[in-house]
Amino acid sequence: MKTFQSAAGLVQIKPIQVKYAAPLFQAIVDSRPAIGDFLPWAMDLSLKDEKDFLLREKNRQFEGQPLVFALVVAGQPVGMLDLHAVDESKRSAEIGYWISKQYQNQGIVTRAVELISEHALTRLALRRLVLRIKEANQASRRVAEKASFIETGLVDDFLCYERCQ
């Protein structure tokens, strides 16, 4: 879908494939201490769970476009990015993401969120995008701010950030 250069190498945002299950699972395992507080599902995830998830999600689309992507750095899947909670009538969606510990704080997620936002607002003609972030997750709060999202308040223990067309 999209590519950009980072200090870690070429980053590709690619529709997910089941063949990414093992490297993504390993990235989750290696990053559990860093991401577990914010993504509780990561603590108990098995390789089978990851394969099942990718099988289920690989064909999820909106307006004929994929909604679930792998973040691939230097040819290696190291994280994911998706559009979910898509509301066709309101033309809105939420963005979710995670990236391996070794690639955090390098601007990769910020750039990926910027690109998926541009894609969602232009190609998918969505009008409102939301990031729901745990208050303690300072790194994700920085991503939201750098990617031009505006904080709109606290809902269900999550800070909400929006970007509108």
CSV table of N, CA, C and O in Angstrom, one decimal, residues 1-65:
chain,number,residue,atom,x,y,z
A,1,MET,N,0.8,-1.2,0.0
A,1,MET,CA,0.0,0.0,0.0
A,1,MET,C,0.9,1.3,0.0
A,1,MET,O,0.9,2.0,-1.0
A,2,LYS,N,1.6,1.5,1.1
A,2,LYS,CA,2.5,2.7,1.2
A,2,LYS,C,3.8,2.3,1.7
A,2,LYS,O,4.0,1.3,2.4
A,3,THR,N,4.8,3.1,1.3
A,3,THR,CA,6.2,2.8,1.8
A,3,THR,C,6.8,4.2,2.2
A,3,THR,O,6.4,5.2,1.7
A,4,PHE,N,7.7,4.1,3.2
A,4,PHE,CA,8.5,5.3,3.6
A,4,PHE,C,9.8,4.8,4.2
A,4,PHE,O,9.9,3.7,4.6
A,5,GLN,N,10.7,5.7,4.2
A,5,GLN,CA,12.1,5.4,4.7
A,5,GLN,C,12.1,5.8,6.2
A,5,GLN,O,11.6,6.8,6.6
A,6,SER,N,12.8,5.0,7.0
A,6,SER,CA,13.0,5.3,8.4
A,6,SER,C,14.5,5.0,8.8
A,6,SER,O,15.2,4.4,8.0
A,7,ALA,N,14.9,5.4,9.9
A,7,ALA,CA,16.3,5.1,10.4
A,7,ALA,C,16.5,3.5,10.4
A,7,ALA,O,17.6,3.1,10.3
A,8,ALA,N,15.4,2.8,10.6
A,8,ALA,CA,15.5,1.3,10.7
A,8,ALA,C,15.5,0.7,9.3
A,8,ALA,O,15.7,-0.5,9.2
A,9,GLY,N,15.2,1.4,8.3
A,9,GLY,CA,15.2,0.9,6.9
A,9,GLY,C,13.8,1.2,6.3
A,9,GLY,O,13.0,2.0,6.8
A,10,LEU,N,13.6,0.6,5.1
A,10,LEU,CA,12.4,0.8,4.4
A,10,LEU,C,11.2,0.2,5.2
A,10,LEU,O,11.2,-0.9,5.6
A,11,VAL,N,10.2,1.0,5.3
A,11,VAL,CA,8.9,0.6,6.0
A,11,VAL,C,7.9,0.5,5.0
A,11,VAL,O,7.6,1.4,4.2
A,12,GLN,N,7.2,-0.7,5.0
A,12,GLN,CA,6.1,-0.9,4.1
A,12,GLN,C,4.8,-1.1,4.9
A,12,GLN,O,4.9,-1.8,5.9
A,13,ILE,N,3.7,-0.6,4.5
A,13,ILE,CA,2.4,-0.8,5.1
A,13,ILE,C,1.7,-1.7,4.1
A,13,ILE,O,1.3,-1.3,3.0
A,14,LYS,N,1.6,-3.0,4.4
A,14,LYS,CA,1.1,-4.0,3.5
A,14,LYS,C,-0.2,-4.7,4.1
A,14,LYS,O,-0.2,-5.0,5.3
A,15,PRO,N,-1.2,-5.0,3.2
A,15,PRO,CA,-2.3,-5.8,3.7
A,15,PRO,C,-1.8,-7.1,4.4
A,15,PRO,O,-0.8,-7.7,3.9
A,16,ILE,N,-2.4,-7.5,5.5
A,16,ILE,CA,-1.9,-8.6,6.2
A,16,ILE,C,-2.0,-9.9,5.4
A,16,ILE,O,-2.9,-10.0,4.5
A,17,GLN,N,-1.1,-10.8,5.7
A,17,GLN,CA,-1.1,-12.2,5.1
A,17,GLN,C,-0.9,-13.2,6.2
A,17,GLN,O,-0.2,-12.9,7.2
A,18,VAL,N,-1.5,-14.3,6.0
A,18,VAL,CA,-1.3,-15.4,7.1
A,18,VAL,C,0.2,-15.8,7.2
A,18,VAL,O,0.6,-16.1,8.3
A,19,LYS,N,1.0,-15.6,6.2
A,19,LYS,CA,2.4,-16.0,6.3
A,19,LYS,C,3.1,-15.1,7.3
A,19,LYS,O,4.3,-15.4,7.7
A,20,TYR,N,2.5,-14.0,7.7
A,20,TYR,CA,3.2,-13.1,8.7
A,20,TYR,C,2.9,-13.5,10.1
A,20,TYR,O,3.5,-12.9,11.0
A,21,ALA,N,2.1,-14.6,10.3
A,21,ALA,CA,1.8,-15.0,11.7
A,21,ALA,C,3.0,-15.3,12.6
A,21,ALA,O,3.0,-14.8,13.7
A,22,ALA,N,3.9,-16.1,12.1
A,22,ALA,CA,5.1,-16.4,13.0
A,22,ALA,C,5.9,-15.2,13.4
A,22,ALA,O,6.2,-15.0,14.5
A,23,PRO,N,6.3,-14.4,12.4
A,23,PRO,CA,7.1,-13.2,12.8
A,23,PRO,C,6.4,-12.2,13.6
A,23,PRO,O,6.9,-11.6,14.6
A,24,LEU,N,5.1,-12.0,13.4
A,24,LEU,CA,4.3,-11.1,14.2
A,24,LEU,C,4.1,-11.7,15.6
A,24,LEU,O,4.2,-10.9,16.6
A,25,PHE,N,3.9,-13.0,15.7
A,25,PHE,CA,3.8,-13.6,17.0
A,25,PHE,C,5.1,-13.4,17.8
A,25,PHE,O,5.1,-13.1,19.0
A,26,GLN,N,6.2,-13.6,17.1
A,26,GLN,CA,7.5,-13.5,17.8
A,26,GLN,C,7.7,-12.0,18.3
A,26,GLN,O,8.2,-11.8,19.4
A,27,ALA,N,7.3,-11.1,17.4
A,27,ALA,CA,7.4,-9.7,17.8
A,27,ALA,C,6.6,-9.4,19.0
A,27,ALA,O,7.0,-8.6,19.9
A,28,ILE,N,5.4,-10.0,19.1
A,28,ILE,CA,4.5,-9.8,20.3
A,28,ILE,C,5.2,-10.4,21.5
A,28,ILE,O,5.2,-9.8,22.6
A,29,VAL,N,5.7,-11.6,21.4
A,29,VAL,CA,6.3,-12.3,22.5
A,29,VAL,C,7.5,-11.5,23.1
A,29,VAL,O,7.6,-11.2,24.3
A,30,ASP,N,8.3,-11.0,22.1
A,30,ASP,CA,9.5,-10.2,22.5
A,30,ASP,C,9.1,-8.9,23.1
A,30,ASP,O,9.9,-8.3,23.9
A,31,SER,N,7.9,-8.4,22.8
A,31,SER,CA,7.5,-7.0,23.3
A,31,SER,C,6.5,-7.1,24.4
A,31,SER,O,6.0,-6.0,24.8
A,32,ARG,N,6.1,-8.2,24.9
A,32,ARG,CA,5.1,-8.3,25.9
A,32,ARG,C,5.3,-7.4,27.1
A,32,ARG,O,4.4,-6.7,27.5
A,33,PRO,N,6.5,-7.3,27.7
A,33,PRO,CA,6.7,-6.4,28.8
A,33,PRO,C,6.4,-4.9,28.4
A,33,PRO,O,5.9,-4.1,29.2
A,34,ALA,N,6.6,-4.5,27.2
A,34,ALA,CA,6.4,-3.1,26.8
A,34,ALA,C,5.0,-2.8,26.3
A,34,ALA,O,4.5,-1.7,26.5
A,35,ILE,N,4.3,-3.8,25.8
A,35,ILE,CA,3.0,-3.6,25.2
A,35,ILE,C,1.9,-4.2,26.1
A,35,ILE,O,0.7,-3.8,25.9
A,36,GLY,N,2.2,-5.1,27.0
A,36,GLY,CA,1.2,-5.8,27.7
A,36,GLY,C,0.2,-4.9,28.5
A,36,GLY,O,-1.0,-5.2,28.7
A,37,ASP,N,0.7,-3.8,29.1
A,37,ASP,CA,-0.1,-3.0,29.9
A,37,ASP,C,-1.2,-2.3,29.1
A,37,ASP,O,-2.2,-1.9,29.6
A,38,PHE,N,-0.9,-2.1,27.8
A,38,PHE,CA,-1.8,-1.3,27.0
A,38,PHE,C,-2.6,-2.2,26.0
A,38,PHE,O,-3.6,-1.8,25.5
A,39,LEU,N,-2.1,-3.4,25.8
A,39,LEU,CA,-2.8,-4.4,25.0
A,39,LEU,C,-2.8,-5.8,25.7
A,39,LEU,O,-2.0,-6.7,25.4
A,40,PRO,N,-3.7,-5.9,26.6
A,40,PRO,CA,-3.8,-7.1,27.5
A,40,PRO,C,-3.9,-8.4,26.7
A,40,PRO,O,-3.4,-9.4,27.2
A,41,TRP,N,-4.5,-8.4,25.5
A,41,TRP,CA,-4.6,-9.6,24.7
A,41,TRP,C,-3.2,-10.2,24.4
A,41,TRP,O,-3.0,-11.4,24.1
A,42,ALA,N,-2.2,-9.3,24.3
A,42,ALA,CA,-0.8,-9.8,23.9
A,42,ALA,C,-0.2,-10.7,25.0
A,42,ALA,O,0.7,-11.5,24.6
A,43,MET,N,-0.7,-10.7,26.2
A,43,MET,CA,0.0,-11.5,27.2
A,43,MET,C,-0.3,-13.0,27.1
A,43,MET,O,0.6,-13.8,27.5
A,44,ASP,N,-1.4,-13.3,26.6
A,44,ASP,CA,-1.8,-14.8,26.5
A,44,ASP,C,-1.9,-15.3,25.1
A,44,ASP,O,-2.3,-16.4,24.8
A,45,LEU,N,-1.5,-14.5,24.1
A,45,LEU,CA,-1.7,-14.8,22.7
A,45,LEU,C,-0.8,-16.0,22.3
A,45,LEU,O,0.4,-16.0,22.7
A,46,SER,N,-1.3,-17.0,21.6
A,46,SER,CA,-0.5,-18.1,21.1
A,46,SER,C,-0.3,-17.9,19.6
A,46,SER,O,-1.0,-17.1,18.9
A,47,LEU,N,0.6,-18.7,19.0
A,47,LEU,CA,0.8,-18.7,17.6
A,47,LEU,C,-0.5,-19.0,16.8
A,47,LEU,O,-0.8,-18.4,15.8
A,48,LYS,N,-1.2,-20.0,17.4
A,48,LYS,CA,-2.5,-20.4,16.7
A,48,LYS,C,-3.5,-19.3,16.8
A,48,LYS,O,-4.2,-19.0,15.8
A,49,ASP,N,-3.5,-18.5,17.9
A,49,ASP,CA,-4.4,-17.4,18.0
A,49,ASP,C,-4.0,-16.3,16.9
A,49,ASP,O,-4.9,-15.8,16.3
A,50,GLU,N,-2.7,-16.1,16.7
A,50,GLU,CA,-2.3,-15.1,15.7
A,50,GLU,C,-2.7,-15.6,14.3
A,50,GLU,O,-3.2,-14.8,13.5
A,51,LYS,N,-2.5,-16.8,14.0
A,51,LYS,CA,-2.9,-17.4,12.7
A,51,LYS,C,-4.3,-17.2,12.5
A,51,LYS,O,-4.8,-16.8,11.4
A,52,ASP,N,-5.1,-17.6,13.5
A,52,ASP,CA,-6.6,-17.5,13.4
A,52,ASP,C,-7.0,-16.1,13.2
A,52,ASP,O,-7.9,-15.8,12.4
A,53,PHE,N,-6.4,-15.2,13.9
A,53,PHE,CA,-6.7,-13.7,13.8
A,53,PHE,C,-6.5,-13.3,12.3
A,53,PHE,O,-7.3,-12.6,11.7
A,54,LEU,N,-5.3,-13.6,11.8
A,54,LEU,CA,-4.9,-13.2,10.5
A,54,LEU,C,-5.8,-13.8,9.4
A,54,LEU,O,-6.2,-13.1,8.5
A,55,LEU,N,-6.2,-15.1,9.6
A,55,LEU,CA,-7.2,-15.7,8.7
A,55,LEU,C,-8.5,-15.0,8.7
A,55,LEU,O,-9.1,-14.7,7.6
A,56,ARG,N,-9.0,-14.6,9.8
A,56,ARG,CA,-10.2,-13.9,10.0
A,56,ARG,C,-10.2,-12.5,9.4
A,56,ARG,O,-11.2,-12.0,8.8
A,57,GLU,N,-9.1,-11.8,9.6
A,57,GLU,CA,-9.0,-10.4,9.3
A,57,GLU,C,-8.5,-10.1,7.9
A,57,GLU,O,-8.7,-9.0,7.4
A,58,LYS,N,-7.9,-11.0,7.3
A,58,LYS,CA,-7.2,-10.7,6.0
A,58,LYS,C,-8.1,-10.3,4.9
A,58,LYS,O,-7.7,-9.6,4.0
A,59,ASN,N,-9.4,-10.6,5.0
A,59,ASN,CA,-10.4,-10.2,4.0
A,59,ASN,C,-11.3,-9.1,4.4
A,59,ASN,O,-12.2,-8.8,3.7
A,60,ARG,N,-11.1,-8.6,5.6
A,60,ARG,CA,-11.9,-7.5,6.1
A,60,ARG,C,-11.6,-6.2,5.2
A,60,ARG,O,-10.5,-5.8,5.1
A,61,GLN,N,-12.7,-5.7,4.6
A,61,GLN,CA,-12.6,-4.6,3.7
A,61,GLN,C,-13.7,-3.6,3.9
A,61,GLN,O,-14.7,-3.9,4.5
A,62,PHE,N,-13.5,-2.4,3.4
A,62,PHE,CA,-14.5,-1.3,3.3
A,62,PHE,C,-14.3,-0.6,2.0
A,62,PHE,O,-13.1,-0.3,1.7
A,63,GLU,N,-15.3,-0.4,1.3
A,63,GLU,CA,-15.2,0.2,0.0
A,63,GLU,C,-14.2,-0.5,-0.9
A,63,GLU,O,-13.5,0.1,-1.7
A,64,GLY,N,-14.1,-1.8,-0.8
A,64,GLY,CA,-13.2,-2.6,-1.6
A,64,GLY,C,-11.8,-2.5,-1.2
A,64,GLY,O,-10.9,-3.0,-1.9
A,65,GLN,N,-11.5,-1.9,-0.1
A,65,GLN,CA,-10.1,-1.6,0.3
A,65,GLN,C,-9.8,-2.4,1.6
A,65,GLN,O,-10.7,-2.5,2.5
